[in-house]
Amino acid sequence: MPSMNELVRQHTALSDSDLEWLHLLVSEWQLLSDLSFADLVLWVPTRDGTRYVSVAQMRPNTGPTSYQDDMVGHLVPRGRRPLLDAALDEGRIVREGDPQWREEVPVRVESIPVRREGRILGVIARNTNLLTVRTPSRLELTYLQSASDLAQMIAAGSFPSSNQVVDMDASPRVGDGLIRLDADGIVQYASPNALSAYHRLGLASDLVGHHLGVTTAELAPSRGPVDEALSKVASGWAPREFEIESPEGVIQFRAIPLKPKGTRIGSLVLLRDVTELRRRERELITKDATIREIHHRVKNNLQTVAALLRLQARRIESERGREALEEAVRRVGSIAIVHETLSQNLDERVEFDEIADRVLAMVSEISPGAVTARRTGRFGILDAEVATPLSMVLTEILQNALEHGFGPGDTGSVEVSAVRGGTTKESRLLVTVQDDGVGLPEGFDPHRSGNLGLQIVRTLVEGELGGTFDMVPAPERGTQVILDIPVRASK
C-alpha cells in the first residue's frame, strides 16, 4: 500500500507544509472516528482537478466499520461522488438525506472539508454504518455532539492544533474516559470510565455540575500556587496533556477546547487511569538500574582480578608462567570492557565498534615490533550474549597474530574487517582479521591445533556463538582468520 507522502506527491499539487498539516490531522482523527462511530477516508483532489485520490483511512474503535476493504490509493473521477464536490467547492460540511447501501448495509455519508489557512486541501468522507442503530444513550449523544463540534473545527481550520504534538499511542482515547465541559468548565457529562478514574483519585461524589478544574486541584496532592494553573488546565482552556499522581493512583489527561464557530463553547477532557502502567515503568526503571549496577560491579571485580594477576606475574621468575598470566589479564580485560559498556546502557545490547577499538588498543600494547592495528567496517549493535564471547575471540585472534606473525623490530599491520548482512529478521556478521606477518607454518591445521588461544576461539565461536571459524593464508602475505556468526538484526 502506498504511503500518504507518495500519493500526495504523485497525484496532487499540495506543498510540503500542506502535507505536514494532513499528517497532523491524520495523527489526531482517530478521536473524530471514535466519537462519530464512523469510518473516515481522506480524499484529496488531483493535480489536474479531474479526480480525487484517497490518501488515508481510519476505522472506529467504537462501532462497526463501513469499509471492509482498504480505500487508500483509490482514484475516483470528479462528479461520481457529489458530496465530495459540494464540500470542496462550497467549503462546508455536506450531509445527504438518504443512506447509501453497500453490500446490504445502510451507510450514512457526510463530507467534511479540510481547511488550512483559508484553503481547502481535501475532504474527509465520514461513513457511518447504520445496521446496528438504536436509540442513543446519553454517552452516545455526547459523543456525537462532540464529533459534530470537531468536524466544524476541521472545516474551519482550527483543528488539529499545530501548537500541540500528541503521541496518539500514549495519549488517552475516547473509550478510556471522556468528560464534556461547558464554557465555564462545569462538567456536563462524565463517562463511567472517567468517573471511575476520579474515584481512584479520591472523589466521593458525582462529577456532573462540578467545576472540573477546582475539583481536580482539590484532589491533586500538591498545594499552593500550582493549584491555580492546574485548575485552569483541567478546565480545558487550552490544548494540554498532563498527569495527576496521588497516593491512590495516576491519571493521565488530555484537554481539547471546542471552538466550532471560533468561540470556545466548552471542552473535551480525555483521561485514562495509568496507575498500573506507571507502576510497571518504575519497576522496569528500577530493574534497569539494578542490571547496570550489576554490570558495573562485575567490571570492577574483573579489573580487580586483572590487577591481582598482574601483581602475580611480576613475581614469577618463569618467563612462560609470566606470559601465561599476562594472557589471562588480557582475557579478563576484554570481558571487563563489555561489562563496562553494558553498565552505561539501558538494555542488554551494545555498540560493539567501540569495544572492538578498545580491544585493538589493548592488544596492540604487546606488539613486538612497529605493528599498526586498525578496524574497517561496522560490527553494529550486538546482544550481550554475543558481545562477551566475541570480545574474547577477537582478543585471542589479535594476540595470536601479533605474537606469532611478527618478531622483534618487525613492521607490519593487522586489519579487522566487519560486515553485517542478511534479512531484517536474521543477520550474519562476517569478521576477517588479516595480518601481513610471516604466515602459517607448513601443514598447519587450525582445527586441530593444541594452542590454548585457538582452542578458546574454536569453543566460543562454534559452541557459544553458533558460527564458523577458519584460518587460512592471506592472499598476498600473512594470515587471514575468518569468522561467520549469526546475530540478531540491528534495529
CSV table of C-alpha atoms in Angstrom, one decimal:
chain,number,residue,atom,x,y,z
A,1,MET,CA,0.0,0.0,0.0
A,2,PRO,CA,1.5,3.4,-1.0
A,3,SER,CA,2.1,5.9,1.8
A,4,MET,CA,0.4,9.3,2.2
A,5,ASN,CA,3.6,11.1,1.1
A,6,GLU,CA,3.9,9.0,-2.1
A,7,LEU,CA,0.2,9.5,-3.0
A,8,VAL,CA,0.2,13.3,-2.3
A,9,ARG,CA,3.4,14.0,-4.2
A,10,GLN,CA,2.5,11.7,-7.1
A,11,HIS,CA,-1.1,12.9,-7.7
A,12,THR,CA,-1.6,16.3,-6.1
A,13,ALA,CA,-0.2,19.8,-6.1
A,14,LEU,CA,-0.1,20.2,-2.3
A,15,SER,CA,3.0,21.8,-0.8
A,16,ASP,CA,5.2,20.2,1.8
A,17,SER,CA,3.6,22.4,4.5
A,18,ASP,CA,0.1,21.3,3.4
A,19,LEU,CA,1.3,17.7,3.6
A,20,GLU,CA,2.5,18.2,7.1
A,21,TRP,CA,-0.9,19.6,8.0
A,22,LEU,CA,-2.6,16.5,6.6
A,23,HIS,CA,-0.2,14.3,8.7
A,24,LEU,CA,-1.1,16.3,11.8
A,25,LEU,CA,-4.8,15.8,11.0
A,26,VAL,CA,-4.4,12.0,10.4
A,27,SER,CA,-2.4,11.7,13.7
A,28,GLU,CA,-5.5,13.1,15.5
A,29,TRP,CA,-8.5,11.9,13.6
A,30,GLN,CA,-8.9,8.6,15.5
A,31,LEU,CA,-10.7,10.9,18.0
A,32,LEU,CA,-13.2,12.0,15.4
A,33,SER,CA,-13.7,8.5,14.1
A,34,ASP,CA,-14.4,7.1,17.6
A,35,LEU,CA,-16.8,10.0,18.6
A,36,SER,CA,-18.7,9.6,15.3
A,37,PHE,CA,-18.8,5.8,15.4
A,38,ALA,CA,-17.8,6.2,11.7
A,39,ASP,CA,-15.1,5.4,9.1
A,40,LEU,CA,-13.1,8.3,7.8
A,41,VAL,CA,-11.5,8.5,4.4
A,42,LEU,CA,-9.4,11.5,3.4
A,43,TRP,CA,-9.8,12.5,-0.3
A,44,VAL,CA,-7.5,15.0,-2.0
A,45,PRO,CA,-8.1,16.5,-5.5
A,46,THR,CA,-5.6,15.5,-8.1
A,47,ARG,CA,-3.2,18.0,-9.7
A,48,ASP,CA,-5.5,18.5,-12.8
A,49,GLY,CA,-8.6,18.7,-10.6
A,50,THR,CA,-10.4,15.9,-12.5
A,51,ARG,CA,-10.2,13.2,-9.8
A,52,TYR,CA,-9.9,12.5,-6.1
A,53,VAL,CA,-7.3,10.2,-4.6
A,54,SER,CA,-7.8,8.7,-1.1
A,55,VAL,CA,-4.6,9.2,0.9
A,56,ALA,CA,-5.6,7.9,4.4
A,57,GLN,CA,-8.3,5.9,6.1
A,58,MET,CA,-9.4,5.3,9.7
A,59,ARG,CA,-11.9,2.8,11.2
A,60,PRO,CA,-13.7,3.4,14.5
A,61,ASN,CA,-12.9,1.5,17.7
A,62,THR,CA,-16.5,2.3,19.0
A,63,GLY,CA,-18.6,0.8,16.2
A,64,PRO,CA,-18.8,-1.4,13.1
A,65,THR,CA,-16.9,-0.4,10.0
A,66,SER,CA,-18.5,0.7,6.8
A,67,TYR,CA,-15.5,-0.4,4.6
A,68,GLN,CA,-14.2,-3.9,4.8
A,69,ASP,CA,-11.6,-3.1,2.1
A,70,ASP,CA,-8.7,-0.6,2.2
A,71,MET,CA,-9.5,2.5,0.3
A,72,VAL,CA,-6.1,4.1,0.4
A,73,GLY,CA,-4.8,4.7,-3.2
A,74,HIS,CA,-8.2,4.6,-4.9
A,75,LEU,CA,-8.9,7.2,-7.6
A,76,VAL,CA,-12.4,8.4,-8.4
A,77,PRO,CA,-13.4,10.9,-11.1
A,78,ARG,CA,-14.9,14.2,-10.0
A,79,GLY,CA,-18.7,14.1,-10.3
A,80,ARG,CA,-19.1,10.5,-9.2
A,81,ARG,CA,-19.4,11.5,-5.5
A,82,PRO,CA,-21.4,14.7,-5.4
A,83,LEU,CA,-20.9,15.2,-1.7
A,84,LEU,CA,-17.1,15.5,-2.2
A,85,ASP,CA,-17.7,18.0,-4.9
A,86,ALA,CA,-20.0,20.1,-2.8
A,87,ALA,CA,-17.8,20.1,0.3
A,88,LEU,CA,-14.7,21.0,-1.8
A,89,ASP,CA,-16.4,23.8,-3.9
A,90,GLU,CA,-18.5,25.3,-1.1
A,91,GLY,CA,-16.2,24.8,1.9
A,92,ARG,CA,-18.9,23.5,4.2
A,93,ILE,CA,-20.0,20.2,5.8
A,94,VAL,CA,-22.4,18.4,3.5
A,95,ARG,CA,-24.8,15.7,4.7
A,96,GLU,CA,-27.1,13.7,2.4
A,97,GLY,CA,-30.6,12.8,3.2
A,98,ASP,CA,-30.9,9.1,2.4
A,99,PRO,CA,-28.3,6.5,3.3
A,100,GLN,CA,-26.3,4.5,0.7
A,101,TRP,CA,-26.4,0.7,0.6
A,102,ARG,CA,-23.2,-1.2,0.5
A,103,GLU,CA,-23.4,-5.0,0.5
A,104,GLU,CA,-26.9,-4.8,2.1
A,105,VAL,CA,-25.6,-2.4,4.8
A,106,PRO,CA,-27.1,1.1,5.1
A,107,VAL,CA,-24.4,3.8,5.3
A,108,ARG,CA,-24.8,7.5,6.1
A,109,VAL,CA,-22.3,9.6,4.3
A,110,GLU,CA,-21.1,13.1,5.2
A,111,SER,CA,-18.3,15.2,3.7
A,112,ILE,CA,-16.1,17.5,5.8
A,113,PRO,CA,-13.8,20.0,4.1
A,114,VAL,CA,-10.2,20.1,5.4
A,115,ARG,CA,-9.2,23.8,5.7
A,116,ARG,CA,-5.8,25.2,6.2
A,117,GLU,CA,-5.1,29.0,6.2
A,118,GLY,CA,-8.3,29.7,4.3
A,119,ARG,CA,-7.7,27.0,1.6
A,120,ILE,CA,-9.5,23.7,1.2
A,121,LEU,CA,-6.8,20.9,1.0
A,122,GLY,CA,-9.2,18.0,0.7
A,123,VAL,CA,-12.4,16.4,2.0
A,124,ILE,CA,-13.0,13.8,4.8
A,125,ALA,CA,-15.8,11.4,3.9
A,126,ARG,CA,-17.4,10.3,7.2
A,127,ASN,CA,-19.3,6.9,6.7
A,128,THR,CA,-21.5,5.6,9.5
A,129,ASN,CA,-22.7,2.0,9.5
A,130,LEU,CA,-26.5,2.2,10.3
A,131,LEU,CA,-27.1,-1.5,10.6
A,132,THR,CA,-26.9,-1.5,14.4
A,133,VAL,CA,-28.5,1.9,15.0
A,134,ARG,CA,-30.7,2.0,18.2
A,135,THR,CA,-32.0,4.7,20.5
A,136,PRO,CA,-28.8,6.5,21.5
A,137,SER,CA,-27.7,6.7,25.2
A,138,ARG,CA,-26.5,9.8,26.9
A,139,LEU,CA,-22.9,8.7,26.3
A,140,GLU,CA,-23.6,8.3,22.6
A,141,LEU,CA,-25.4,11.6,22.3
A,142,THR,CA,-22.4,13.3,24.0
A,143,TYR,CA,-20.0,11.5,21.6
A,144,LEU,CA,-22.0,12.6,18.5
A,145,GLN,CA,-22.3,16.2,19.6
A,146,SER,CA,-18.6,16.4,20.3
A,147,ALA,CA,-17.9,14.8,16.9
A,148,SER,CA,-20.0,17.5,15.3
A,149,ASP,CA,-18.1,20.2,17.0
A,150,LEU,CA,-14.7,18.7,16.0
A,151,ALA,CA,-16.0,18.4,12.4
A,152,GLN,CA,-16.9,22.1,12.3
A,153,MET,CA,-13.4,22.9,13.7
A,154,ILE,CA,-11.8,20.9,10.9
A,155,ALA,CA,-13.9,22.7,8.3
A,156,ALA,CA,-12.9,26.0,9.9
A,157,GLY,CA,-9.2,25.1,10.0
A,158,SER,CA,-8.9,25.3,13.8
A,159,PHE,CA,-8.4,21.5,14.5
A,160,PRO,CA,-6.0,19.9,15.0
A,161,SER,CA,-3.9,22.4,17.0
A,162,SER,CA,-0.5,23.0,15.5
A,163,ASN,CA,0.8,24.1,18.9
A,164,GLN,CA,0.4,20.6,20.4
A,165,VAL,CA,2.2,17.5,19.2
A,166,VAL,CA,0.3,14.4,20.5
A,167,ASP,CA,1.7,10.9,20.8
A,168,MET,CA,-1.5,9.0,20.0
A,169,ASP,CA,-0.1,5.7,21.1
A,170,ALA,CA,0.3,7.1,24.6
A,171,SER,CA,-2.5,9.7,24.7
A,172,PRO,CA,-5.9,8.8,26.3
A,173,ARG,CA,-8.6,7.7,23.9
A,174,VAL,CA,-12.3,8.1,23.8
A,175,GLY,CA,-13.0,4.8,25.4
A,176,ASP,CA,-10.6,5.4,28.2
A,177,GLY,CA,-12.7,8.1,29.7
A,178,LEU,CA,-14.4,11.3,28.4
A,179,ILE,CA,-15.7,14.4,30.2
A,180,ARG,CA,-17.6,17.2,28.4
A,181,LEU,CA,-17.4,20.7,29.9
A,182,ASP,CA,-19.3,23.9,29.2
A,183,ALA,CA,-17.6,27.2,28.5
A,184,ASP,CA,-17.2,27.8,32.3
A,185,GLY,CA,-15.5,24.5,33.0
A,186,ILE,CA,-18.6,22.9,34.5
A,187,VAL,CA,-19.0,19.2,33.9
A,188,GLN,CA,-21.9,18.4,31.6
A,189,TYR,CA,-21.2,14.7,31.2
A,190,ALA,CA,-18.7,12.2,32.5
A,191,SER,CA,-18.4,8.7,31.1
A,192,PRO,CA,-18.4,5.8,33.5
A,193,ASN,CA,-14.6,5.2,32.9
A,194,ALA,CA,-13.9,8.9,33.6
A,195,LEU,CA,-15.9,8.8,36.8
A,196,SER,CA,-14.0,5.7,37.9
A,197,ALA,CA,-10.7,7.4,37.3
A,198,TYR,CA,-11.8,10.3,39.6
A,199,HIS,CA,-12.9,7.9,42.2
A,200,ARG,CA,-9.4,6.5,42.0
A,201,LEU,CA,-8.1,10.0,42.9
A,202,GLY,CA,-10.4,10.1,45.9
A,203,LEU,CA,-13.6,11.8,44.6
A,204,ALA,CA,-16.6,10.5,46.7
A,205,SER,CA,-19.4,12.2,44.7
A,206,ASP,CA,-20.5,12.6,41.1
A,207,LEU,CA,-18.8,15.0,38.7
A,208,VAL,CA,-21.7,16.4,36.8
A,209,GLY,CA,-22.4,20.0,37.8
A,210,HIS,CA,-19.0,20.5,39.4
A,211,HIS,CA,-16.2,22.7,38.2
A,212,LEU,CA,-13.6,20.2,36.9
A,213,GLY,CA,-10.6,22.5,37.4
A,214,VAL,CA,-11.4,23.2,41.0
A,215,THR,CA,-12.3,19.6,41.7
A,216,THR,CA,-9.1,18.4,40.1
A,217,ALA,CA,-6.9,20.9,42.0
A,218,GLU,CA,-8.5,19.8,45.3
A,219,LEU,CA,-7.8,16.1,44.6
A,220,ALA,CA,-4.2,16.7,43.5
A,221,PRO,CA,-1.6,16.1,46.2
A,222,SER,CA,0.2,19.4,45.6
A,223,ARG,CA,-1.0,22.7,47.1
A,224,GLY,CA,-0.1,26.3,46.7
A,225,PRO,CA,0.4,28.5,43.6
A,226,VAL,CA,0.4,25.4,41.3
A,227,ASP,CA,-3.3,24.8,42.1
A,228,GLU,CA,-4.5,27.8,40.1
A,229,ALA,CA,-2.5,26.7,37.0
A,230,LEU,CA,-3.8,23.1,37.4
A,231,SER,CA,-7.3,24.3,37.8
A,232,LYS,CA,-7.1,26.3,34.5
A,233,VAL,CA,-5.5,23.5,32.6
A,234,ALA,CA,-8.0,20.9,33.8
A,235,SER,CA,-10.8,23.3,32.8
A,236,GLY,CA,-9.8,22.9,29.2
A,237,TRP,CA,-8.9,26.4,28.4
A,238,ALA,CA,-6.0,25.3,26.1
A,239,PRO,CA,-4.9,22.1,24.4
A,240,ARG,CA,-2.8,20.4,27.0
A,241,GLU,CA,-1.7,17.0,28.3
A,242,PHE,CA,-0.9,16.4,31.9
A,243,GLU,CA,-0.9,13.8,34.7
A,244,ILE,CA,-2.0,13.9,38.3
A,245,GLU,CA,-0.5,11.5,40.8
A,246,SER,CA,-1.9,10.8,44.2
A,247,PRO,CA,-1.2,8.1,46.7
A,248,GLU,CA,-4.2,6.2,45.3
A,249,GLY,CA,-3.4,6.3,41.6
A,250,VAL,CA,-2.1,8.2,38.5
A,251,ILE,CA,-4.5,9.7,35.9
A,252,GLN,CA,-3.4,11.0,32.5
A,253,PHE,CA,-5.4,13.9,31.0
A,254,ARG,CA,-5.8,15.5,27.6
A,255,ALA,CA,-7.8,18.7,27.2
A,256,ILE,CA,-9.2,19.8,23.9
A,257,PRO,CA,-11.0,23.2,23.7
A,258,LEU,CA,-14.1,23.1,21.4
A,259,LYS,CA,-14.4,26.1,19.1
A,260,PRO,CA,-16.8,25.1,16.3
A,261,LYS,CA,-17.5,28.7,15.3
A,262,GLY,CA,-14.3,30.3,16.5
A,263,THR,CA,-15.6,31.0,20.1
A,264,ARG,CA,-14.9,28.5,22.8
A,265,ILE,CA,-18.2,26.7,23.8
A,266,GLY,CA,-16.6,24.1,26.1
A,267,SER,CA,-14.0,21.4,26.2
A,268,LEU,CA,-13.4,17.7,25.9
A,269,VAL,CA,-11.3,16.1,28.5
A,270,LEU,CA,-10.0,12.6,27.8
A,271,LEU,CA,-8.5,10.7,30.7
A,272,ARG,CA,-7.0,7.4,31.4
A,273,ASP,CA,-6.1,5.5,34.6
A,274,VAL,CA,-2.4,4.8,34.1
A,275,THR,CA,-1.6,3.7,37.7
A,276,GLU,CA,-0.6,0.2,36.8
A,277,LEU,CA,1.3,1.3,33.7
A,278,ARG,CA,3.4,3.8,35.7
A,279,ARG,CA,4.0,1.2,38.4
A,280,ARG,CA,5.4,-1.2,35.8
A,281,GLU,CA,7.5,1.6,34.3
A,282,ARG,CA,9.0,2.3,37.7
A,283,GLU,CA,9.7,-1.4,38.1
A,284,LEU,CA,11.5,-1.5,34.8
A,285,ILE,CA,13.5,1.6,35.6
A,286,THR,CA,14.5,0.0,38.9
A,287,LYS,CA,15.3,-3.3,37.1
A,288,ASP,CA,17.4,-1.5,34.5
A,289,ALA,CA,19.3,0.4,37.2
A,290,THR,CA,19.9,-2.8,39.1
A,291,ILE,CA,21.2,-4.6,35.9
A,292,ARG,CA,23.5,-1.6,35.1
A,293,GLU,CA,24.8,-1.6,38.7
A,294,ILE,CA,25.5,-5.4,38.5
A,295,HIS,CA,27.5,-4.9,35.2
A,296,HIS,CA,29.4,-2.1,36.9
A,297,ARG,CA,30.3,-4.3,39.9
A,298,VAL,CA,31.3,-7.2,37.6
A,299,LYS,CA,33.5,-4.8,35.7
A,300,ASN,CA,35.1,-3.6,38.9
A,301,ASN,CA,35.6,-7.2,40.1
A,302,LEU,CA,37.2,-8.2,36.8
A,303,GLN,CA,39.5,-5.3,36.9
A,304,THR,CA,40.5,-6.3,40.5
A,305,VAL,CA,41.2,-9.9,39.3
A,306,ALA,CA,43.3,-8.5,36.4
A,307,ALA,CA,45.3,-6.3,38.8
A,308,LEU,CA,45.9,-9.3,41.1
A,309,LEU,CA,47.1,-11.4,38.1
A,310,ARG,CA,49.5,-8.6,37.1
A,311,LEU,CA,51.0,-8.5,40.6
A,312,GLN,CA,51.4,-12.2,40.5
A,313,ALA,CA,53.0,-12.1,37.0
A,314,ARG,CA,55.7,-9.6,38.3
A,315,ARG,CA,56.7,-12.1,41.0
A,316,ILE,CA,57.0,-15.1,38.8
A,317,GLU,CA,60.5,-15.9,37.6
A,318,SER,CA,59.5,-18.3,34.9
A,319,GLU,CA,59.1,-16.5,31.5
A,320,ARG,CA,56.4,-18.9,30.3
A,321,GLY,CA,54.5,-18.5,33.6
A,322,ARG,CA,54.6,-14.7,33.3
A,323,GLU,CA,53.4,-14.8,29.7
A,324,ALA,CA,50.5,-17.1,30.7
A,325,LEU,CA,49.4,-14.7,33.4
A,326,GLU,CA,49.7,-11.7,31.1
A,327,GLU,CA,47.5,-13.5,28.5
A,328,ALA,CA,44.9,-14.2,31.3
A,329,VAL,CA,45.0,-10.5,32.2
A,330,ARG,CA,44.1,-9.6,28.6
A,331,ARG,CA,41.3,-12.2,28.5
A,332,VAL,CA,39.8,-10.8,31.7
A,333,GLY,CA,40.2,-7.3,30.4
A,334,SER,CA,38.3,-8.0,27.2
A,335,ILE,CA,35.3,-9.2,29.3
A,336,ALA,CA,35.6,-6.2,31.6
A,337,ILE,CA,35.3,-3.9,28.6
A,338,VAL,CA,31.9,-5.4,27.6
A,339,HIS,CA,30.6,-5.1,31.1
A,340,GLU,CA,31.7,-1.5,31.4
A,341,THR,CA,29.8,-0.7,28.2
A,342,LEU,CA,26.7,-2.6,29.4
A,343,SER,CA,26.8,-0.7,32.6
A,344,GLN,CA,26.2,2.5,30.6
A,345,ASN,CA,23.3,1.2,28.5
A,346,LEU,CA,19.6,1.0,29.1
A,347,ASP,CA,19.3,-2.5,27.6
A,348,GLU,CA,21.4,-5.7,27.1
A,349,ARG,CA,22.7,-4.5,23.7
A,350,VAL,CA,26.0,-2.8,23.0
A,351,GLU,CA,27.6,-0.9,20.1
A,352,PHE,CA,30.4,-3.3,19.5
A,353,ASP,CA,32.6,-1.0,17.4
A,354,GLU,CA,33.7,0.9,20.5
A,355,ILE,CA,34.5,-2.4,22.2
A,356,ALA,CA,36.5,-3.7,19.2
A,357,ASP,CA,38.5,-0.5,19.1
A,358,ARG,CA,39.4,-0.8,22.8
A,359,VAL,CA,40.4,-4.4,22.3
A,360,LEU,CA,42.6,-3.4,19.4
A,361,ALA,CA,44.3,-0.8,21.6
A,362,MET,CA,44.7,-3.2,24.5
A,363,VAL,CA,46.2,-6.0,22.4
A,364,SER,CA,48.5,-3.6,20.4
A,365,GLU,CA,50.4,-3.0,23.5
A,366,ILE,CA,52.0,-6.4,23.3
A,367,SER,CA,53.3,-5.9,19.7
A,368,PRO,CA,56.9,-7.0,19.5
A,369,GLY,CA,57.6,-4.5,16.7
A,370,ALA,CA,56.1,-1.4,15.0
A,371,VAL,CA,52.8,-3.1,14.0
A,372,THR,CA,49.7,-1.0,13.4
A,373,ALA,CA,46.2,-2.3,14.0
A,374,ARG,CA,43.0,-0.8,12.6
A,375,ARG,CA,39.4,-1.6,12.1
A,376,THR,CA,37.3,-1.3,8.9
A,377,GLY,CA,33.5,-1.7,8.6
A,378,ARG,CA,31.0,-1.8,11.4
A,379,PHE,CA,30.1,-4.5,13.9
A,380,GLY,CA,26.9,-2.6,14.8
A,381,ILE,CA,24.8,-3.3,17.8
A,382,LEU,CA,25.1,-6.8,19.4
A,383,ASP,CA,23.4,-8.6,22.2
A,384,ALA,CA,25.4,-9.0,25.4
A,385,GLU,CA,25.4,-12.8,25.0
A,386,VAL,CA,27.2,-12.3,21.6
A,387,ALA,CA,29.4,-9.3,22.6
A,388,THR,CA,31.1,-11.0,25.6
A,389,PRO,CA,32.4,-14.2,23.8
A,390,LEU,CA,33.1,-12.2,20.6
A,391,SER,CA,35.3,-9.8,22.5
A,392,MET,CA,37.3,-12.7,23.9
A,393,VAL,CA,37.6,-14.3,20.4
A,394,LEU,CA,38.8,-11.0,19.0
A,395,THR,CA,41.4,-10.7,21.8
A,396,GLU,CA,42.7,-14.2,21.2
A,397,ILE,CA,43.0,-13.8,17.4
A,398,LEU,CA,44.7,-10.4,17.6
A,399,GLN,CA,47.0,-11.6,20.3
A,400,ASN,CA,47.9,-14.7,18.2
A,401,ALA,CA,48.5,-12.6,15.1
A,402,LEU,CA,50.9,-10.2,16.9
A,403,GLU,CA,52.8,-12.8,18.9
A,404,HIS,CA,53.3,-15.4,16.1
A,405,GLY,CA,53.1,-13.2,13.0
A,406,PHE,CA,55.8,-10.7,13.9
A,407,GLY,CA,59.2,-10.7,15.5
A,408,PRO,CA,61.1,-8.0,17.5
A,409,GLY,CA,61.7,-5.0,15.3
A,410,ASP,CA,59.3,-6.1,12.5
A,411,THR,CA,56.9,-3.6,10.9
A,412,GLY,CA,53.5,-4.5,9.6
A,413,SER,CA,49.8,-4.2,10.0
A,414,VAL,CA,46.8,-6.1,11.3
A,415,GLU,CA,43.3,-5.2,10.0
A,416,VAL,CA,40.0,-6.2,11.5
A,417,SER,CA,37.1,-6.0,9.0
A,418,ALA,CA,33.4,-6.4,9.9
A,419,VAL,CA,30.5,-6.7,7.6
A,420,ARG,CA,26.8,-7.1,8.5
A,421,GLY,CA,24.4,-8.8,6.1
A,422,GLY,CA,21.2,-10.8,5.8
A,423,THR,CA,17.5,-10.1,6.2
A,424,THR,CA,15.7,-7.8,8.6
A,425,LYS,CA,15.0,-10.8,10.9
A,426,GLU,CA,18.2,-12.8,10.5
A,427,SER,CA,21.6,-11.2,10.1
A,428,ARG,CA,25.1,-12.5,9.9
A,429,LEU,CA,28.3,-10.9,11.0
A,430,LEU,CA,31.4,-11.7,8.9
A,431,VAL,CA,34.6,-10.8,10.7
A,432,THR,CA,38.0,-11.0,9.0
A,433,VAL,CA,41.3,-10.5,10.8
A,434,GLN,CA,44.2,-10.2,8.4
A,435,ASP,CA,47.9,-9.6,9.0
A,436,ASP,CA,50.9,-9.3,6.8
A,437,GLY,CA,53.3,-11.3,9.0
A,438,VAL,CA,55.2,-14.5,8.4
A,439,GLY,CA,52.2,-16.6,7.7
A,440,LEU,CA,51.2,-20.1,8.8
A,441,PRO,CA,53.7,-22.9,9.3
A,442,GLU,CA,53.8,-25.7,6.8
A,443,GLY,CA,50.9,-28.2,7.3
A,444,PHE,CA,49.2,-26.1,10.0
A,445,ASP,CA,45.6,-27.1,10.8
A,446,PRO,CA,43.8,-24.5,13.0
A,447,HIS,CA,41.0,-27.0,13.8
A,448,ARG,CA,43.5,-29.4,15.4
A,449,SER,CA,46.0,-27.1,16.9
A,450,GLY,CA,46.7,-27.6,20.6
A,451,ASN,CA,47.3,-23.9,21.1
A,452,LEU,CA,45.2,-22.7,24.1
A,453,GLY,CA,44.2,-19.4,22.4
A,454,LEU,CA,42.9,-21.3,19.3
A,455,GLN,CA,41.1,-23.8,21.5
A,456,ILE,CA,39.3,-20.9,23.2
A,457,VAL,CA,38.4,-19.4,19.8
A,458,ARG,CA,37.0,-22.7,18.4
A,459,THR,CA,35.0,-23.3,21.6
A,460,LEU,CA,33.5,-19.8,21.7
A,461,VAL,CA,32.8,-19.4,18.0
A,462,GLU,CA,31.3,-22.9,17.4
A,463,GLY,CA,29.8,-23.5,20.8
A,464,GLU,CA,28.7,-20.2,22.2
A,465,LEU,CA,28.1,-18.2,19.1
A,466,GLY,CA,26.9,-20.9,16.7
A,467,GLY,CA,29.2,-19.7,13.9
A,468,THR,CA,32.2,-21.0,11.9
A,469,PHE,CA,35.9,-20.3,12.2
A,470,ASP,CA,38.7,-20.7,9.8
A,471,MET,CA,42.4,-19.7,9.5
A,472,VAL,CA,44.0,-19.6,6.0
A,473,PRO,CA,47.0,-17.9,4.3
A,474,ALA,CA,46.3,-14.3,3.3
A,475,PRO,CA,46.0,-13.6,-0.5
A,476,GLU,CA,49.4,-12.0,-0.7
A,477,ARG,CA,51.3,-12.4,2.6
A,478,GLY,CA,50.4,-13.3,6.2
A,479,THR,CA,47.4,-14.9,7.7
A,480,GLN,CA,43.7,-14.4,7.4
A,481,VAL,CA,41.2,-15.5,10.1
A,482,ILE,CA,37.5,-15.6,9.0
A,483,LEU,CA,34.6,-15.7,11.4
A,484,ASP,CA,30.9,-16.1,10.3
A,485,ILE,CA,28.5,-15.6,13.1
A,486,PRO,CA,24.6,-15.4,13.2
A,487,VAL,CA,23.4,-12.3,15.1
A,488,ARG,CA,20.1,-10.5,15.7
A,489,ALA,CA,19.4,-7.8,13.1
A,490,SER,CA,20.1,-4.2,14.3
A,491,LYS,CA,17.1,-2.0,14.9
